[in-house]
Amino acid sequence: MFEPGFDQAAGLRGEPPVGGPVLVPVSSPAQPARAYEWLCTLATALTAEGRAVVIVDGTATEARSRDRHDGAHLGLMRVLQDPSIAHLEHPLDGADWLVMPGAAGLQALQETAQAAGSQVALSRLLTPFASGAVVLLFAPAFSLAGLLHGLGARALVPVIEQPQSSIDAYGAVKLLDAAGLAPVLAPLASGAPAALQTVVHTVIDTAQRHLGLSLDSWPVRTWALRAQESAIERPRPTHAHGYHGLVPGASRTGRSTAAAPSLWS
């Protein structure tokens, strides 16, 4: 009854299976130039670990047409509104991973989070995906904050070796921290490691001085393992209250932070 645009039972469907789908939030930057490379690097690393990867692009708006049924351009809003679409995992067009535009669906989920809580919205988001799938939710920091407020989960913030990147990353870190999330910097170099380190150190120092945060920075070689360890699981329903027991990695191992620019589509 609290989910705008969805049927009343949409967020309350059964106990999730063991090894169900998990969510990795990724903050999109103001500069989109390197986003494709950054997301592909993370998705490729997860695929190499044997995980099915779904990228939900919260910066791209879904098509309004509901005529397509092949899944090639399936949008998040359509998936959320159609309970017959389930167990999404691999694309049908031969691509390495499934990519879904999701700006409209993400907006609806934020409304759900505001009305019924972040756990309900998170459960609704993960419901259409197959067990074992890793859902990379790529969206502006303010959207992630609105959807996942108070969950204490890690959120990746991509960082690249451009001066503006420090401003983008710090802004994302500040928003995510204020929303009760744990940002983590995920820097990706492309031939100028010294410049990248300068950006990373600038963000870390600024967050320490102004926010009192000790930011973590994940090297590229560790992304796949750490992303899986800190991914957010679907909340488990209880008979009395509906949901309990989010298991974000940040709550198991302590807070961390992430910042880095990236954009898809």
Short mmCIF file of C-alpha atoms in Angstrom, two decimals:
data_model
loop_
_atom_site.label_atom_id
_atom_site.label_comp_id
_atom_site.label_asym_id
_atom_site.label_seq_id
_atom_site.Cartn_x
_atom_site.Cartn_y
_atom_site.Cartn_z
CA MET A 1 0.00 0.00 0.00
CA PHE A 2 3.03 2.30 0.41
CA GLU A 3 4.64 1.67 -2.97
CA PRO A 4 3.73 4.28 -5.61
CA GLY A 5 3.11 2.65 -8.96
CA PHE A 6 3.39 -0.93 -7.70
CA ASP A 7 0.87 -3.52 -6.55
CA GLN A 8 0.39 -3.73 -2.81
CA ALA A 9 2.26 -7.01 -2.40
CA ALA A 10 5.13 -6.15 -4.74
CA GLY A 11 7.69 -5.60 -1.98
CA LEU A 12 6.53 -8.43 0.24
CA ARG A 13 7.04 -11.53 -1.88
CA GLY A 14 8.40 -14.41 0.14
CA GLU A 15 11.68 -15.32 1.73
CA PRO A 16 14.64 -14.64 -0.58
CA PRO A 17 16.62 -17.74 -1.49
CA VAL A 18 20.07 -18.37 -0.09
CA GLY A 19 22.60 -16.58 -2.26
CA GLY A 20 19.97 -14.19 -3.59
CA PRO A 21 20.74 -11.10 -5.67
CA VAL A 22 22.87 -8.40 -4.06
CA LEU A 23 23.26 -4.68 -4.64
CA VAL A 24 26.43 -2.62 -5.09
CA PRO A 25 25.69 1.14 -5.12
CA VAL A 26 27.98 3.20 -7.38
CA SER A 27 27.87 7.00 -7.36
CA SER A 28 27.81 8.61 -10.82
CA PRO A 29 30.03 11.69 -11.28
CA ALA A 30 29.37 15.03 -12.87
CA GLN A 31 31.92 14.10 -15.57
CA PRO A 32 30.73 11.14 -17.67
CA ALA A 33 33.75 10.70 -19.96
CA ARG A 34 35.37 7.78 -18.15
CA ALA A 35 32.24 6.11 -16.77
CA TYR A 36 32.04 3.34 -19.34
CA GLU A 37 35.62 2.27 -18.70
CA TRP A 38 35.16 2.36 -14.93
CA LEU A 39 31.95 0.32 -14.93
CA CYS A 40 33.32 -2.17 -17.45
CA THR A 41 36.40 -2.70 -15.27
CA LEU A 42 34.26 -3.53 -12.25
CA ALA A 43 31.77 -5.64 -14.22
CA THR A 44 34.57 -7.57 -15.94
CA ALA A 45 36.25 -8.31 -12.62
CA LEU A 46 32.99 -9.61 -11.14
CA THR A 47 32.29 -11.72 -14.23
CA ALA A 48 35.75 -13.25 -13.92
CA GLU A 49 34.74 -14.31 -10.41
CA GLY A 50 31.79 -16.20 -11.90
CA ARG A 51 29.13 -13.65 -10.99
CA ALA A 52 26.30 -12.55 -13.29
CA VAL A 53 26.33 -8.75 -13.47
CA VAL A 54 23.38 -6.40 -14.03
CA ILE A 55 24.01 -2.68 -14.43
CA VAL A 56 21.03 -0.49 -13.57
CA ASP A 57 21.81 2.93 -14.99
CA GLY A 58 19.98 5.50 -12.91
CA THR A 59 21.29 8.28 -15.16
CA ALA A 60 19.42 6.97 -18.24
CA THR A 61 15.62 7.23 -18.56
CA GLU A 62 13.62 4.19 -19.66
CA ALA A 63 11.73 4.16 -22.95
CA ARG A 64 7.98 4.70 -22.58
CA SER A 65 7.08 1.88 -24.98
CA ARG A 66 6.02 -1.43 -23.43
CA ASP A 67 6.01 -3.32 -26.74
CA ARG A 68 9.40 -5.00 -26.49
CA HIS A 69 9.60 -8.40 -24.84
CA ASP A 70 13.10 -9.58 -25.76
CA GLY A 71 14.77 -7.92 -22.79
CA ALA A 72 17.30 -6.11 -24.97
CA HIS A 73 16.24 -2.68 -23.71
CA LEU A 74 14.32 -3.62 -20.61
CA GLY A 75 13.96 -0.66 -18.25
CA LEU A 76 13.78 -0.75 -14.47
CA MET A 77 10.30 0.79 -14.28
CA ARG A 78 8.84 -1.87 -16.58
CA VAL A 79 10.45 -4.61 -14.50
CA LEU A 80 9.10 -3.17 -11.25
CA GLN A 81 5.57 -2.89 -12.61
CA ASP A 82 5.38 -6.32 -14.29
CA PRO A 83 5.53 -9.20 -11.76
CA SER A 84 5.81 -11.71 -14.62
CA ILE A 85 9.38 -10.49 -15.24
CA ALA A 86 11.64 -12.36 -12.84
CA HIS A 87 15.00 -14.09 -12.42
CA LEU A 88 16.79 -11.51 -14.57
CA GLU A 89 20.45 -12.34 -14.90
CA HIS A 90 22.00 -12.61 -18.38
CA PRO A 91 21.13 -10.51 -21.46
CA LEU A 92 19.52 -12.21 -24.43
CA ASP A 93 21.59 -10.34 -27.01
CA GLY A 94 24.90 -12.04 -26.27
CA ALA A 95 26.38 -9.15 -24.27
CA ASP A 96 28.63 -9.86 -21.31
CA TRP A 97 26.17 -8.38 -18.83
CA LEU A 98 22.67 -6.96 -18.69
CA VAL A 99 22.39 -3.16 -18.79
CA MET A 100 19.08 -1.51 -17.88
CA PRO A 101 18.14 2.18 -17.96
CA GLY A 102 16.55 3.03 -14.65
CA ALA A 103 16.03 6.73 -13.89
CA ALA A 104 12.21 6.51 -13.74
CA GLY A 105 12.22 3.30 -11.74
CA LEU A 106 14.80 4.72 -9.34
CA GLN A 107 12.63 7.78 -8.76
CA ALA A 108 9.66 5.55 -7.92
CA LEU A 109 11.81 3.51 -5.54
CA GLN A 110 12.91 6.69 -3.77
CA GLU A 111 9.25 7.52 -3.23
CA THR A 112 8.78 4.03 -1.82
CA ALA A 113 11.74 4.56 0.53
CA GLN A 114 10.30 7.85 1.71
CA ALA A 115 6.86 6.36 2.36
CA ALA A 116 7.71 2.88 3.64
CA GLY A 117 11.41 2.84 4.40
CA SER A 118 14.65 1.97 2.65
CA GLN A 119 14.42 -1.75 3.40
CA VAL A 120 11.10 -2.04 1.58
CA ALA A 121 12.49 -0.12 -1.40
CA LEU A 122 15.63 -2.26 -1.47
CA SER A 123 13.61 -5.47 -1.38
CA ARG A 124 11.47 -4.23 -4.25
CA LEU A 125 14.53 -3.30 -6.29
CA LEU A 126 16.16 -6.72 -5.93
CA THR A 127 12.99 -8.81 -6.37
CA PRO A 128 13.18 -9.17 -10.21
CA PHE A 129 16.77 -10.42 -10.27
CA ALA A 130 18.12 -13.96 -10.16
CA SER A 131 19.90 -15.54 -7.23
CA GLY A 132 23.60 -14.80 -7.33
CA ALA A 133 23.29 -11.74 -9.56
CA VAL A 134 25.29 -8.65 -8.63
CA VAL A 135 23.26 -5.52 -9.36
CA LEU A 136 25.45 -2.45 -9.89
CA LEU A 137 23.19 0.54 -9.24
CA PHE A 138 24.84 3.48 -10.99
CA ALA A 139 23.19 6.73 -9.96
CA PRO A 140 23.86 10.23 -8.61
CA ALA A 141 24.84 10.33 -4.96
CA PHE A 142 21.65 12.16 -3.98
CA SER A 143 19.56 9.38 -5.53
CA LEU A 144 21.49 6.67 -3.72
CA ALA A 145 21.12 8.64 -0.50
CA GLY A 146 17.35 8.90 -0.95
CA LEU A 147 16.95 5.20 -1.73
CA LEU A 148 19.33 3.65 0.82
CA HIS A 149 19.13 6.17 3.63
CA GLY A 150 20.28 4.84 6.98
CA LEU A 151 21.35 1.37 5.82
CA GLY A 152 25.04 1.85 6.66
CA ALA A 153 26.07 0.13 3.43
CA ARG A 154 29.20 0.85 1.45
CA ALA A 155 28.79 2.88 -1.73
CA LEU A 156 31.54 3.14 -4.34
CA VAL A 157 32.66 6.57 -5.50
CA PRO A 158 34.76 6.36 -8.69
CA VAL A 159 37.84 8.62 -8.93
CA ILE A 160 39.83 9.58 -12.03
CA GLU A 161 42.93 11.71 -12.56
CA GLN A 162 41.24 15.02 -13.36
CA PRO A 163 41.28 18.01 -10.98
CA GLN A 164 37.48 18.36 -11.12
CA SER A 165 37.23 14.77 -9.93
CA SER A 166 38.21 15.74 -6.40
CA ILE A 167 35.24 18.12 -6.19
CA ASP A 168 32.84 15.51 -7.61
CA ALA A 169 34.12 12.78 -5.32
CA TYR A 170 34.06 14.90 -2.18
CA GLY A 171 30.54 16.08 -2.95
CA ALA A 172 29.41 12.44 -3.32
CA VAL A 173 31.18 11.44 -0.11
CA LYS A 174 29.49 14.24 1.82
CA LEU A 175 26.00 13.34 0.55
CA LEU A 176 26.42 9.62 1.16
CA ASP A 177 27.84 10.10 4.64
CA ALA A 178 24.99 12.43 5.61
CA ALA A 179 22.52 9.73 4.50
CA GLY A 180 24.05 7.12 6.78
CA LEU A 181 25.96 5.29 4.05
CA ALA A 182 29.67 4.48 3.96
CA PRO A 183 31.44 5.89 0.89
CA VAL A 184 34.58 4.15 -0.43
CA LEU A 185 36.95 5.66 -3.00
CA ALA A 186 37.56 3.51 -6.09
CA PRO A 187 40.29 5.16 -8.18
CA LEU A 188 41.00 4.09 -11.77
CA ALA A 189 44.21 5.27 -13.45
CA SER A 190 44.74 5.58 -17.19
CA GLY A 191 48.41 6.39 -17.44
CA ALA A 192 48.84 9.19 -14.91
CA PRO A 193 49.08 7.48 -11.51
CA ALA A 194 50.72 10.45 -9.80
CA ALA A 195 47.88 12.76 -10.83
CA LEU A 196 45.34 10.21 -9.64
CA GLN A 197 47.02 9.87 -6.26
CA THR A 198 46.91 13.64 -5.88
CA VAL A 199 43.15 13.60 -6.43
CA VAL A 200 42.66 10.69 -4.02
CA HIS A 201 44.75 12.31 -1.29
CA THR A 202 42.91 15.59 -1.73
CA VAL A 203 39.54 13.89 -1.20
CA ILE A 204 40.79 11.88 1.77
CA ASP A 205 42.35 14.92 3.46
CA THR A 206 39.29 17.10 2.86
CA ALA A 207 36.91 14.45 4.22
CA GLN A 208 39.07 14.03 7.31
CA ARG A 209 39.25 17.77 7.99
CA HIS A 210 35.66 18.75 7.29
CA LEU A 211 33.65 15.57 7.92
CA GLY A 212 35.83 13.70 10.40
CA LEU A 213 35.82 10.70 8.02
CA SER A 214 38.70 8.29 7.47
CA LEU A 215 38.03 7.25 3.89
CA ASP A 216 39.09 3.91 2.52
CA SER A 217 40.46 3.62 -1.04
CA TRP A 218 40.17 0.33 -2.92
CA PRO A 219 42.86 -0.62 -5.46
CA VAL A 220 41.48 -1.91 -8.78
CA ARG A 221 42.78 -5.44 -8.20
CA THR A 222 40.60 -5.73 -5.07
CA TRP A 223 37.34 -4.36 -6.50
CA ALA A 224 35.65 -7.66 -7.31
CA LEU A 225 36.34 -9.29 -3.95
CA ARG A 226 35.54 -6.25 -1.85
CA ALA A 227 32.41 -5.38 -3.81
CA GLN A 228 31.05 -8.87 -3.22
CA GLU A 229 31.95 -8.81 0.47
CA SER A 230 30.27 -5.44 1.05
CA ALA A 231 27.26 -5.90 -1.30
CA ILE A 232 23.82 -5.33 0.21
CA GLU A 233 21.59 -8.38 0.50
CA ARG A 234 17.84 -8.30 0.16
CA PRO A 235 16.11 -7.78 3.54
CA ARG A 236 14.49 -10.87 4.99
CA PRO A 237 10.78 -10.61 5.80
CA THR A 238 9.49 -11.44 9.26
CA HIS A 239 6.00 -12.44 10.24
CA ALA A 240 5.66 -9.59 12.70
CA HIS A 241 7.19 -6.62 10.98
CA GLY A 242 7.76 -7.46 7.35
CA TYR A 243 11.55 -6.93 7.12
CA HIS A 244 14.70 -7.34 9.13
CA GLY A 245 18.31 -8.20 8.84
CA LEU A 246 20.02 -6.19 6.09
CA VAL A 247 23.52 -7.55 5.81
CA PRO A 248 25.61 -4.82 4.19
CA GLY A 249 29.34 -5.41 4.41
CA ALA A 250 29.84 -2.04 6.06
CA SER A 251 27.86 -3.14 9.10
CA ARG A 252 29.89 -6.34 9.38
CA THR A 253 33.33 -4.81 9.16
CA GLY A 254 32.93 -1.15 10.14
CA ARG A 255 32.35 1.98 8.12
CA SER A 256 34.29 2.87 5.04
CA THR A 257 33.92 5.30 2.15
CA ALA A 258 34.22 5.47 -1.62
CA ALA A 259 34.57 8.22 -4.16
CA ALA A 260 35.20 8.19 -7.91
CA PRO A 261 33.54 9.64 -11.02
CA SER A 262 31.77 7.44 -13.56
CA LEU A 263 28.72 7.53 -15.83
CA TRP A 264 26.97 5.07 -18.10
CA SER A 265 25.11 5.58 -21.40
#
